[in-house]
Amino acid sequence: MKAYDIVIIGGGPAGLAAAVSARKNGIDRVLILERDKELGGILNQCIHNGFGLHTFKEELTGPEYAARYIAQAAELNLEYKINTMVMDISHEKIVTYMNREEGMQEIQAKAVILAMGCRERSRGALNIPGYRPAGIFSAGTAQRLVNMEGYLPGREVVILGSGDIGLIMARRMTLEGAKVKVVSELMPYSGGLKRNIVQCLDDYGIPLKLSHTVIDIRGKERLEGITLAEVDSHGKPIPGTEEDYTCDTLLLSVGLIPENELSNGMGIDMNRVTSGPNVNESLETSIPGVFACGNVLHVHDLVDFVSEEAAAAGKNAAEYVMREKSAVQISKDIKSPIELEAVEGVRYTVPKTVNVDRMTDRLTVRFRVGAVYQNCFVSAYFDNERVIHKKRPVVAPGEMEDIKLDKSKLLEYPDLKKITIKIEEA
């Protein structure tokens, strides 16, 4: 059986950044396995700009951003296989994959990095009544049709959900000559970045209806129209608020789900809020030597943060392989990890636990909130003592937040058991 030091599942922005980082940290035998026909992942269909401001200090389109990392992978002579589907990963890190050229193969990895990204939630998860006519697409599918295949899905468009892909497709369809009639959002706030609401809706006069959802779909062969209704605080339609729209296309931008079938199959400890693995300060899952990064771990708002997180995963995986090779045993004296608890407005944290002995000098903890809060504080309590109290004019579910944990500060609390992160209103 062929052996590699690190096998990376997924060749999108997370997989590429992790592979580049692993190679730069001294690992020679790195393999990327990608199921699509090319590297780059979802970035290849994101032809709008706004990428790379943090990573490259310039504004790039999605394909340009991906090309930077693909070029780095080529320079470092990284090995990859495309059109290759990973079928299974065992606890012993034996990776089973399949492609046309080799058939079914097994390879042994010393470490595995999960970077499979995420997929869109489908209509089947929404329980919208009505027939199943042509003309209903996920926003990402429509994006691929327009930007890569050269097809326009329709002329009169309604968009359900205000996630970033839906907002961007409202602008994209408008620029291609379609009429986007309305963007409807079930929640009382948008699920996308504020800049996308401004640049993709406000600039084109497209209305955004918050606390509204689709309650009926008309048409048998082809979509003919939909009915919107306002919803109450429990998400139930309010009688008498129905509005009919004629349209031939309905785009769904109703959330992203991390692609964790492989993770579940391995028996990794999962987080019910993110639908991704629980990880420690090294982005290592509950299985030693298996790391996770990018949208398979938790859905990010900016690809720059995906790359930053993946680079850390690549570095940590490289250090794990080096320790295994040199047979360095982790000291039994290492203290129990500190648990990170998300409460009072904070939905989750990545990582979930922190071991001070193994963390970097400064650790970024990322999280999302569950509602819109204005003039509030992001606070962190070390056991019962408030240590971080950061003023924020506004925090919203559509944008990731973070706090920084300094190792030197944590060392001042040798008996620390729990760090609690919460939103405190002013």
Phi, psi and omega in degrees: 000132180291143183239143175230155175289310181227127172249129182248126181264105181115129181246031175275199183301322180290312181299318180295313181296322179294319180294315179299316181295318180299316179296317181293341178261023167097009181261124183272316187266087179242137178228131174257132175246120185233129184279341180278177183276356179207161175283163176118337177061216185295339181301331184297334180258359180266079189278357176284163179269184181112001179262150168089002183296325179276317188282314186247001179058030173207160183269125183234161167278169179302309179299325178293319178298313179299319182300326178299316182284325177296321178295319177297319179297321179294317180299322182274001178058043180285140180272138177213156175234127176257173185051037185235122183256127175276125184265327186197149172229125182272169177299331180276009179064037168271119184261124177257122180229168182215137170210174185292324185287318188253348187072217180269128182227155173238137175228152180259129177245145172280326176218151179235136173245120179274120182216049188276353178076206183219170178232166181276147172288137187263173178300326182302336180274356189257338181059042174279128179289162178123173178286182179243070182281165171295150177112001177253119184229152163288153183299324180292323176296316178298322179298317178295317180300316183286311190277333185244325184264342178081027178248143173259116186298329182187180185249328179241118195237136166242139180243126176258120181102138183246036170294166185302322181294320178296317179296316181295324179287336173298315178291317184297315179296323178297315180295334179273002174101000178278160177256111177269113189278321183195150168248123183250139181227125181297321184279162178281008178217160180281148177270003184250176178292144180302320182297328179287327175297316181292310188283333187255335180249300185302317182295341183245009177065030180268123183288144174245117180255107178279157182054040176229151176213167177277125180248351178206145178238127182251145180115141179258302181279310180232142178304131180246336179176170179223163174242127175261151172215149174287150180242154177275189185292346178261005180081011180268136179300140180265118180303140179093355181256012185292141174227132179263138175232132170276137179197157175249000183215133173238120178257134181255120175234070194245030174116157181242144182238119177305139184279081189247028176300317179295318180297315178297321179297330178281344183084025179291144177291121187252156178261122186289339180279311183275341189063017176245176180293152165280133182231163176262193183298339179266006185064026178268136181281188180291347175261118181304135178085001176247117185247160179221146180202160178078204187288347174286339180272308172199150186286123181268162173264327181237138180293334178301321179288329174301311182297319180296315180294318181293323177298321177294319179297318178298317179295316181292323177295321178298318179295323178297315180296318180299318179297318180296319181295320183272003178057034176282119180274135176290132184302138178288347183276356181300132183292163175297146182293154175275132179275138173259124183247130178258121180220170169046064175102337178268126188275324182196169172227147170233114009279177179264332177224156180225128172253112187300323183297332186253354185281162175286174181299328179221126184245130176270123175256120182256149180200167172234154178263167184260357180201177177273126177237134179244147180047058184238179177237140167265118186240147174234127178253128173268105195055249183253005183259127178282120185248324179243133181214089190255121181287136178225126179297323177202139170232143184218154182299334183286347184236133178289145174245166175208159168229158180252131175253123179268132180300319182299323179290317180296326180295341177285350181239073187297336182257016184295130181252326188214139171247121182254125180250129184212165173260128177242125182279142185292000000 
